[in-house]
mmCIF file of C-alpha atoms and ligand atoms in Angstrom:
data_model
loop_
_atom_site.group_PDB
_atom_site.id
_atom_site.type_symbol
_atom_site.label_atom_id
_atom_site.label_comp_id
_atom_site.label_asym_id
_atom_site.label_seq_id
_atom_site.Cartn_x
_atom_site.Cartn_y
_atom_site.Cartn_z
ATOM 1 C CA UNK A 1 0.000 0.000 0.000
ATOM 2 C CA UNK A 2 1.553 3.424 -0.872
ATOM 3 C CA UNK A 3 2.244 5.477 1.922
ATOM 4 C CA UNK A 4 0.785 8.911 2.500
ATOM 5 C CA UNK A 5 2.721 11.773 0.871
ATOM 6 C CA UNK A 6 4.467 13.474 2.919
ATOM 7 C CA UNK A 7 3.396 17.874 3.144
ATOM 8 C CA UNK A 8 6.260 20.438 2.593
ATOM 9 C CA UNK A 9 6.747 23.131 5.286
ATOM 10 C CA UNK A 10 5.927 25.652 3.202
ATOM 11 C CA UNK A 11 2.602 24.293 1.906
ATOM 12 C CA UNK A 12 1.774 22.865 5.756
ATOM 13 C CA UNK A 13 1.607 26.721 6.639
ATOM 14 C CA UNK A 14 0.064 28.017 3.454
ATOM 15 C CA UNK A 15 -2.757 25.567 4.968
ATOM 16 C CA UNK A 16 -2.485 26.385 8.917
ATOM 17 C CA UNK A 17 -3.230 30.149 7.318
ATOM 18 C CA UNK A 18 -5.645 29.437 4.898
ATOM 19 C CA UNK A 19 -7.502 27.416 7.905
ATOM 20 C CA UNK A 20 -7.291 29.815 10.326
ATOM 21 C CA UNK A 21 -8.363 32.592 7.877
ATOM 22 C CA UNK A 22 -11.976 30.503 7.473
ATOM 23 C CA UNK A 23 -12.160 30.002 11.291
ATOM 24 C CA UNK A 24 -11.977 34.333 11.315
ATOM 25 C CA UNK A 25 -14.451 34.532 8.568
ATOM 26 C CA UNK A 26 -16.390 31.869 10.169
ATOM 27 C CA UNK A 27 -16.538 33.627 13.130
ATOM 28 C CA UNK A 28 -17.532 37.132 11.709
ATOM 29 C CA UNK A 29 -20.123 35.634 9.787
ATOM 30 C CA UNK A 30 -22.090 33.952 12.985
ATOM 31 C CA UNK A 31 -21.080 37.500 14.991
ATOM 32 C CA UNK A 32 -23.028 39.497 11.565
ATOM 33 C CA UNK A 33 -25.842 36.685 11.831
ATOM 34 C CA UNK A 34 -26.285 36.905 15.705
ATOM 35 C CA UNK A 35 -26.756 40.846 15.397
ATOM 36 C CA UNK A 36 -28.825 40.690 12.346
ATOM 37 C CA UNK A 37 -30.904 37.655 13.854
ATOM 38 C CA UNK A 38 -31.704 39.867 16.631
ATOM 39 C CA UNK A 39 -32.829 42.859 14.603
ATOM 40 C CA UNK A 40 -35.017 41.052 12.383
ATOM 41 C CA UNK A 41 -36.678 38.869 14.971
ATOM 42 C CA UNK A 42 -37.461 42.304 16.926
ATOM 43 C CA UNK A 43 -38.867 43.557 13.242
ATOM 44 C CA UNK A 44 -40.892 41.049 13.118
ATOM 45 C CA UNK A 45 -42.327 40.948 16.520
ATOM 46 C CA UNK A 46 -44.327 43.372 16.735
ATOM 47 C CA UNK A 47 -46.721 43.214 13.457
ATOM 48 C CA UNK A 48 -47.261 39.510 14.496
ATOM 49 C CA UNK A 49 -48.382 39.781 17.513
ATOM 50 C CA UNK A 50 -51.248 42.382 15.864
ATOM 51 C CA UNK A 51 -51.441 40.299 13.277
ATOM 52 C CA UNK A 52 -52.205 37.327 15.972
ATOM 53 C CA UNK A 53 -54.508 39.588 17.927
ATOM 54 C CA UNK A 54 -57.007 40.725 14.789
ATOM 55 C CA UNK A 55 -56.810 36.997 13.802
ATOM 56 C CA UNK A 56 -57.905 36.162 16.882
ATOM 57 C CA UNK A 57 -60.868 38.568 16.824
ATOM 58 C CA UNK A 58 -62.050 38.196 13.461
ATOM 59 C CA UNK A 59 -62.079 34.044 14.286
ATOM 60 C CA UNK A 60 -64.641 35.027 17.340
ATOM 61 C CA UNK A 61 -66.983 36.846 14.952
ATOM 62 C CA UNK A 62 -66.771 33.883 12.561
ATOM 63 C CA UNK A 63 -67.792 31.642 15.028
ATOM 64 C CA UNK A 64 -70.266 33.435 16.411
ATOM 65 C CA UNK A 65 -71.853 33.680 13.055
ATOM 66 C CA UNK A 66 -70.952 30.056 12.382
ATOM 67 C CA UNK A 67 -69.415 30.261 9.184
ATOM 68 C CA UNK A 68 -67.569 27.168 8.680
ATOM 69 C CA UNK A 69 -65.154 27.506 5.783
ATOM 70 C CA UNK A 70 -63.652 31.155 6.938
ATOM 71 C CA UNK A 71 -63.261 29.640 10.318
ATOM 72 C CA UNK A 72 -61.147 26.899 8.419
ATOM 73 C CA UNK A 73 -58.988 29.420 6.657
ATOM 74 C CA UNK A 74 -58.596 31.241 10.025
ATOM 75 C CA UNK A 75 -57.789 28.521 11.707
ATOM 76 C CA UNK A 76 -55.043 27.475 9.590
ATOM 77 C CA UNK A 77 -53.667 31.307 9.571
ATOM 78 C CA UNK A 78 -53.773 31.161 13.314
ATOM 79 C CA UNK A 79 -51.307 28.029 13.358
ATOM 80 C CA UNK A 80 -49.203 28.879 10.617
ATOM 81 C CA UNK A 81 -48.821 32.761 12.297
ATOM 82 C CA UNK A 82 -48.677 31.012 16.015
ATOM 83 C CA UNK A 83 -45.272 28.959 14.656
ATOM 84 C CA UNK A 84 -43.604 32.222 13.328
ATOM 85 C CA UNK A 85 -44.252 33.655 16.790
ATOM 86 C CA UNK A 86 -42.842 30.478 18.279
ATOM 87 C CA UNK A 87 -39.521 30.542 16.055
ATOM 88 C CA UNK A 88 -39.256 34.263 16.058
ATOM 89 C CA UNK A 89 -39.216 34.345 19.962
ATOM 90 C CA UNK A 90 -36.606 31.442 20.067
ATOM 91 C CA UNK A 91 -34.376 33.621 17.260
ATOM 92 C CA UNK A 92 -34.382 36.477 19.810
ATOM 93 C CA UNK A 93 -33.466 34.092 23.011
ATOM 94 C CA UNK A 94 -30.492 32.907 20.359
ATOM 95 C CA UNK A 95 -29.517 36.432 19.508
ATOM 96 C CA UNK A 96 -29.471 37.349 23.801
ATOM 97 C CA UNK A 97 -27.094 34.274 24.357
ATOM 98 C CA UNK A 98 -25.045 35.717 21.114
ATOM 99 C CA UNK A 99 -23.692 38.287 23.660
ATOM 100 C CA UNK A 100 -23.732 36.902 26.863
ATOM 101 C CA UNK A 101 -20.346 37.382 28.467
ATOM 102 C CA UNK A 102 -18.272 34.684 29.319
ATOM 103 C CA UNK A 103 -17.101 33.941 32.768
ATOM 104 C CA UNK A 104 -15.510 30.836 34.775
ATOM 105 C CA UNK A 105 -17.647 28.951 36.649
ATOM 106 C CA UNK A 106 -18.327 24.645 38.022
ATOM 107 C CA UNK A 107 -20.332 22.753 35.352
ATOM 108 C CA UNK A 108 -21.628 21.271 38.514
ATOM 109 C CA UNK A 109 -23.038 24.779 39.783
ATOM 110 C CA UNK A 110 -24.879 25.656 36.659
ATOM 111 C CA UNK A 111 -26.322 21.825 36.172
ATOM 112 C CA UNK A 112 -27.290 22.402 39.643
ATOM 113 C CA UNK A 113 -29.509 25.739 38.425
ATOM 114 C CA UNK A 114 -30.718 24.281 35.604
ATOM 115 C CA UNK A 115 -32.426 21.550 38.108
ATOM 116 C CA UNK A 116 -33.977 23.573 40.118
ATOM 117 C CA UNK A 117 -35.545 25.567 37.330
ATOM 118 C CA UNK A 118 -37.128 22.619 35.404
ATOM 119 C CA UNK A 119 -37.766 20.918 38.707
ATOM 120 C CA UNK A 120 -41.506 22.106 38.513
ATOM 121 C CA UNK A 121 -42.321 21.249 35.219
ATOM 122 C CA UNK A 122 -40.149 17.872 35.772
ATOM 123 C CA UNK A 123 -42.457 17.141 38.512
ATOM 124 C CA UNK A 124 -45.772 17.780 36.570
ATOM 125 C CA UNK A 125 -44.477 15.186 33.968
ATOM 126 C CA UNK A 126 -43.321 12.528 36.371
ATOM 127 C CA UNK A 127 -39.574 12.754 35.939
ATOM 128 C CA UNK A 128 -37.423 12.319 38.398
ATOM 129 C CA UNK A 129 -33.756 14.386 37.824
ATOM 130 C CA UNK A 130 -31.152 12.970 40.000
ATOM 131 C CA UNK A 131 -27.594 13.793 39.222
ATOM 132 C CA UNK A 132 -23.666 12.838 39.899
ATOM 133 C CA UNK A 133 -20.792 15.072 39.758
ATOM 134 C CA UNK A 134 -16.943 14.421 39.871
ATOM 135 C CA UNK A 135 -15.609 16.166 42.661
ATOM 136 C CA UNK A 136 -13.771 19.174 42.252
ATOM 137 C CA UNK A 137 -14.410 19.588 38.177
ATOM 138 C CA UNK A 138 -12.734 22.190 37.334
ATOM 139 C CA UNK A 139 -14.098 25.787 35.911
ATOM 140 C CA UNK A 140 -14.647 26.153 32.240
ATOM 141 C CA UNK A 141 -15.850 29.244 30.031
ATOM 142 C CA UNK A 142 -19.805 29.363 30.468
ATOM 143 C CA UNK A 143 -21.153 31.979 28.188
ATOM 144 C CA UNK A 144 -25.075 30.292 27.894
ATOM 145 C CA UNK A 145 -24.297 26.527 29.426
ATOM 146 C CA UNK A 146 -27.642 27.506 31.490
ATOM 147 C CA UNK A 147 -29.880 27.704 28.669
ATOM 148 C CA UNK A 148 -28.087 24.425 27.279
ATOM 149 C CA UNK A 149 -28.233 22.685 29.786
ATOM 150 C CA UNK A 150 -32.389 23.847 30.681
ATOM 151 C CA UNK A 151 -32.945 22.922 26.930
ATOM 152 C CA UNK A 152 -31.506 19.447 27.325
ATOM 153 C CA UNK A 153 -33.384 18.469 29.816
ATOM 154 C CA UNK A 154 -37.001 20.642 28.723
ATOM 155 C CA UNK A 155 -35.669 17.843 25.427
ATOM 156 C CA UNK A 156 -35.840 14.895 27.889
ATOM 157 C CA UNK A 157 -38.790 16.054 29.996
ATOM 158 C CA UNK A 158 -40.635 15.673 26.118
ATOM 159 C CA UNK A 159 -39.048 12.345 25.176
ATOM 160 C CA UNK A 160 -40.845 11.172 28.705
ATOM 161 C CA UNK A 161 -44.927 11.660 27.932
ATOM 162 C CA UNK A 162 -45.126 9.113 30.709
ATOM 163 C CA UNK A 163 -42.686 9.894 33.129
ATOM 164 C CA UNK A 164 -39.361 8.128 33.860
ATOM 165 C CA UNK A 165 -36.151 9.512 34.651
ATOM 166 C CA UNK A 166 -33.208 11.633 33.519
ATOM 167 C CA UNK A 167 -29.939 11.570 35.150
ATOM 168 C CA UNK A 168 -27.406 13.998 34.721
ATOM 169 C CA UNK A 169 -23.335 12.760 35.718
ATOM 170 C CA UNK A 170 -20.179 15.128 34.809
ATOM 171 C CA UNK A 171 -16.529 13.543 34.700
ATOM 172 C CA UNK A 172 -13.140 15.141 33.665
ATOM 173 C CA UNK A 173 -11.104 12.944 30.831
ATOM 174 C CA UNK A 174 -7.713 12.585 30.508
ATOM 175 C CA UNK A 175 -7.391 15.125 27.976
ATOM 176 C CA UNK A 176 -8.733 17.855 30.471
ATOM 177 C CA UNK A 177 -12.025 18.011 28.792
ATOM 178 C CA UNK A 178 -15.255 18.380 31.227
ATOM 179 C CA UNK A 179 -17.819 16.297 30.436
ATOM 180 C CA UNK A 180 -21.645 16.521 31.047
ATOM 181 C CA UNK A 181 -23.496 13.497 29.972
ATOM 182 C CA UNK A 182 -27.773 13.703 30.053
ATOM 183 C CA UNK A 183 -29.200 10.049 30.244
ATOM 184 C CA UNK A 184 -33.113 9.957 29.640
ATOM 185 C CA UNK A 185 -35.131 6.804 29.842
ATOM 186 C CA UNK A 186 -37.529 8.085 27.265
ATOM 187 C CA UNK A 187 -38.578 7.425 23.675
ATOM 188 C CA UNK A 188 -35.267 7.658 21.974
ATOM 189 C CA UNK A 189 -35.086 8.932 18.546
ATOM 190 C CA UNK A 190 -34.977 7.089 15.011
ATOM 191 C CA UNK A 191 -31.629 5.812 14.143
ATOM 192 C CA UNK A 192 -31.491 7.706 10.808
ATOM 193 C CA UNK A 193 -32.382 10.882 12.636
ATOM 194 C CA UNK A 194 -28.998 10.923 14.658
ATOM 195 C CA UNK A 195 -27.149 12.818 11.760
ATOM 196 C CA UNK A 196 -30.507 15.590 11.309
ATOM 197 C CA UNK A 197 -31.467 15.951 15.536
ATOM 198 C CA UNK A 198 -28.557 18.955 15.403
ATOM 199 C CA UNK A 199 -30.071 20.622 12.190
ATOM 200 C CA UNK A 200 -32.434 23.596 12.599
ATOM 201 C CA UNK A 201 -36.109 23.283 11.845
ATOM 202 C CA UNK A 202 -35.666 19.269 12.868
ATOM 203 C CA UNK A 203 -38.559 18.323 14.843
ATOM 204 C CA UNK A 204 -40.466 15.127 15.173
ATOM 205 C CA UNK A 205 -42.892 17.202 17.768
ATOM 206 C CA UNK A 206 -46.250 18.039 17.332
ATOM 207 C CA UNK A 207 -47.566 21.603 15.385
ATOM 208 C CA UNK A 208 -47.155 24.252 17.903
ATOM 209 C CA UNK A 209 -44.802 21.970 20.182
ATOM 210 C CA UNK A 210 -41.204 22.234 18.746
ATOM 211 C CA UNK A 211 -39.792 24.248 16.006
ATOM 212 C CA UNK A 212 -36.801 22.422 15.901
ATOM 213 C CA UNK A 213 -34.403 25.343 16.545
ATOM 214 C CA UNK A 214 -33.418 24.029 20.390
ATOM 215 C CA UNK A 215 -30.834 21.358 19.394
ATOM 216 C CA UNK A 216 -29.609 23.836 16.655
ATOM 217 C CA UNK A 217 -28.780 27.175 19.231
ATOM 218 C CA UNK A 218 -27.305 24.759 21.894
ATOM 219 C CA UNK A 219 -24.857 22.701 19.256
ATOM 220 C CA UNK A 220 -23.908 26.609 18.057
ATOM 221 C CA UNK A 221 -23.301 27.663 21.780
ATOM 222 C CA UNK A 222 -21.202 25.000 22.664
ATOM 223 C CA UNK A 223 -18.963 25.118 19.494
ATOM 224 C CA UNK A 224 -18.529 29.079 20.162
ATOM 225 C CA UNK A 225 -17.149 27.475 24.074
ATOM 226 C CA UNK A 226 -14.760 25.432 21.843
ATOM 227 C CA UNK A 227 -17.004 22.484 22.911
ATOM 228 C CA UNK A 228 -18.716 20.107 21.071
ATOM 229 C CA UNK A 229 -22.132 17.593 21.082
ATOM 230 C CA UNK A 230 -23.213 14.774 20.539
ATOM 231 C CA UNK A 231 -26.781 12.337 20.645
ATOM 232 C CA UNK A 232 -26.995 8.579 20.688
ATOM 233 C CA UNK A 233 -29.628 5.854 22.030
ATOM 234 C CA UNK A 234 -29.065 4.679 25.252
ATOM 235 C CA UNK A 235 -28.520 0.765 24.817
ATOM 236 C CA UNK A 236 -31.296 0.220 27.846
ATOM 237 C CA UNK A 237 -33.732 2.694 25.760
ATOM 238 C CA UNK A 238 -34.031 6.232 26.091
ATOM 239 C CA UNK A 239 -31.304 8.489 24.556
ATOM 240 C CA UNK A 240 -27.971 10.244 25.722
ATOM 241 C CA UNK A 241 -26.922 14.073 25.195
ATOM 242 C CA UNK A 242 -23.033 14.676 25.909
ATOM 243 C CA UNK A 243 -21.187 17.751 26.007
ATOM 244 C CA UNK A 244 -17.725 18.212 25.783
ATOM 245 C CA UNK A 245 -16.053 21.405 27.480
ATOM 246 C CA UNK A 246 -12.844 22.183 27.914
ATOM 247 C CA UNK A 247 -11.488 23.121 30.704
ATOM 248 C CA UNK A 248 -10.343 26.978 31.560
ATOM 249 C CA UNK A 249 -9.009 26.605 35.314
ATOM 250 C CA UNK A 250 -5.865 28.746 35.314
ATOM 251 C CA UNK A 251 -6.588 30.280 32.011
ATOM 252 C CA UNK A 252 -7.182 34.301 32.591
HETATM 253 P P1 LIG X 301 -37.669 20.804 19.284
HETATM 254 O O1 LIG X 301 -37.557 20.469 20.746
HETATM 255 O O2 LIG X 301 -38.333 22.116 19.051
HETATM 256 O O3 LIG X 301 -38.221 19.697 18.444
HETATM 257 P P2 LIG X 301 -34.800 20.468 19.210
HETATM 258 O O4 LIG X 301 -33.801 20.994 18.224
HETATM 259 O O5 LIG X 301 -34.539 20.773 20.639
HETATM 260 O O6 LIG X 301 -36.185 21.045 18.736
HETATM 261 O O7 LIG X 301 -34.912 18.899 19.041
HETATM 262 C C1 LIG X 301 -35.011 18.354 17.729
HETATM 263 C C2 LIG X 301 -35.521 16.933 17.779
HETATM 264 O O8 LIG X 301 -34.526 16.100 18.401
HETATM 265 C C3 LIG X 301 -36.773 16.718 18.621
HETATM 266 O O9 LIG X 301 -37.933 17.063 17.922
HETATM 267 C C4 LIG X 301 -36.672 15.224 18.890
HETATM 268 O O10 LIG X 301 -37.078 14.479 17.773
HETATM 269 C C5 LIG X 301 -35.161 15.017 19.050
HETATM 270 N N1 LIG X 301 -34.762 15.000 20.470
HETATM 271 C C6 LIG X 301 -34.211 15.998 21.175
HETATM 272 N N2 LIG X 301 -33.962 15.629 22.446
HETATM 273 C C7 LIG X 301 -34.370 14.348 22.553
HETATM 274 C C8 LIG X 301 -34.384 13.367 23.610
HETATM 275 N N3 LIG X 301 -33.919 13.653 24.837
HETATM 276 N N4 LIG X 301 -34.866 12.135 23.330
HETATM 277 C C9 LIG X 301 -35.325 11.835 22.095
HETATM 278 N N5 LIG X 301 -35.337 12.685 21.061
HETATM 279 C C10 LIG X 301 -34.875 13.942 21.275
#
């Protein structure tokens, strides 16, 4: 079998530049998209919410006078308008976490917030959340891990329709990376759908339950913490969300 051809010096860095020219652009272009994300989604805002309000008047005077086929058409204006509300006002949380400043803090500390905010709704859909940290992780970079982590397990609380239980562990590898690993004993997701789950406007929820964008912001966080994700089936049943941080203790 030939072996691999060796790279010259000089081409190796022609590379390592070129490479680390797309990483800048890369980087401008989500910085431009976060700032224009956030001005369009406030554009659009505010006429749909009127919009949503005359809709919502005009269908009462339809029904009132029973007309059947305009209460049809309104109906399907109400859901298509209720979605673009639904993915504008997730746009606008992306566009907030665009700019959230960074600053060092435990995994364990904001796992432990995210709990207690979902606790409520965790108990309303028979989930119990139990968790198990390394000791002493160290700190890494958190710019939005709160809304990452809340959205993984508001993810999990939806895979359980009949209760069951997520469990949330955090370990340190070799390689310094912090790890946070979400286990969920719920429905799982289809095989082929592993490669898709990350893309936006994915969902296999019902209208007016998902729009898909979830998976899509937290994947995009992560990567701007140098992190990355990933989704699998839990062999028992029920499916498993990792993320991969690296760790920032010492780092100014
Ligand atoms: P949404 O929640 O609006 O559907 P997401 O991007 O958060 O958007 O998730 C995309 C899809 O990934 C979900 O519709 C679901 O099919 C799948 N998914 C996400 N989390 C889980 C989970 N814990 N278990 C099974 N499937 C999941």
């Amino acid at each position: 079998m030939p072996g691999r051809e060796k790279i010259p010096p000089e081409k190796a860095d022609i590379i390592k530049k070129s490479n680390a020219q797309k990483r800048l652009a890369d980087t401008e272009r989500l910085a431009t998209l976060g700032r224009l994300t956030s001005k369009v989604a406030h554009e659009l805002n505010n006429p749909m919410d009127g919009i949503l309000r005359y809709l919502n008047l005009a269908m009462r005077i339809v029904e009132q006078e029973n007309l059947e086929k305009a209460k049809e058409y309104l109906t399907q204006c109400r859901q298509g308008l209720m979605r673009m509300v639904q993915i504008v006002s997730e746009l606008l949380e992306f566009s907030r976490s665009t700019y959230a400043p960074f600053e060092h803090v435990r995994v364990e500390q904001i796992i432990a917030d995210a709990i207690k905010t979902m606790e409520a709704k965790a108990e309303n859909s028979k989930v119990r959340i139990s968790s198990s940290c390394a000791p002493e992780t160290p700190e890494v970079r958190s710019g939005n891990l709160f809304q990452v982590f809340c959205n993984l397990i508001k993810n999990a609380l939806d895979a359980m329709p009949d209760g069951g239980q997520l469990h949330i562990s955090t370990r340190l590898e070799a390689d310094n990376t912090v790890v946070a690993e979400f286990r969920d004993t719920g429905v799982g997701f289809a095989p082929e759908n592993a490669n898709v789950i990350f893309e936006p406007f994915f969902t296999t929820k019902d209208r007016g339950k998902g729009t898909g964008l979830g998976l899509a912001i937290c994947k995009d966080i992560i990567e701007r913490h140098n992190g990355r994700m990933t989704a699998e089936n839990a062999p028992g049943g029920g499916s498993i969300f990792t993320v991969y941080l690296p760790m920032t203790a010492g780092v100014s």
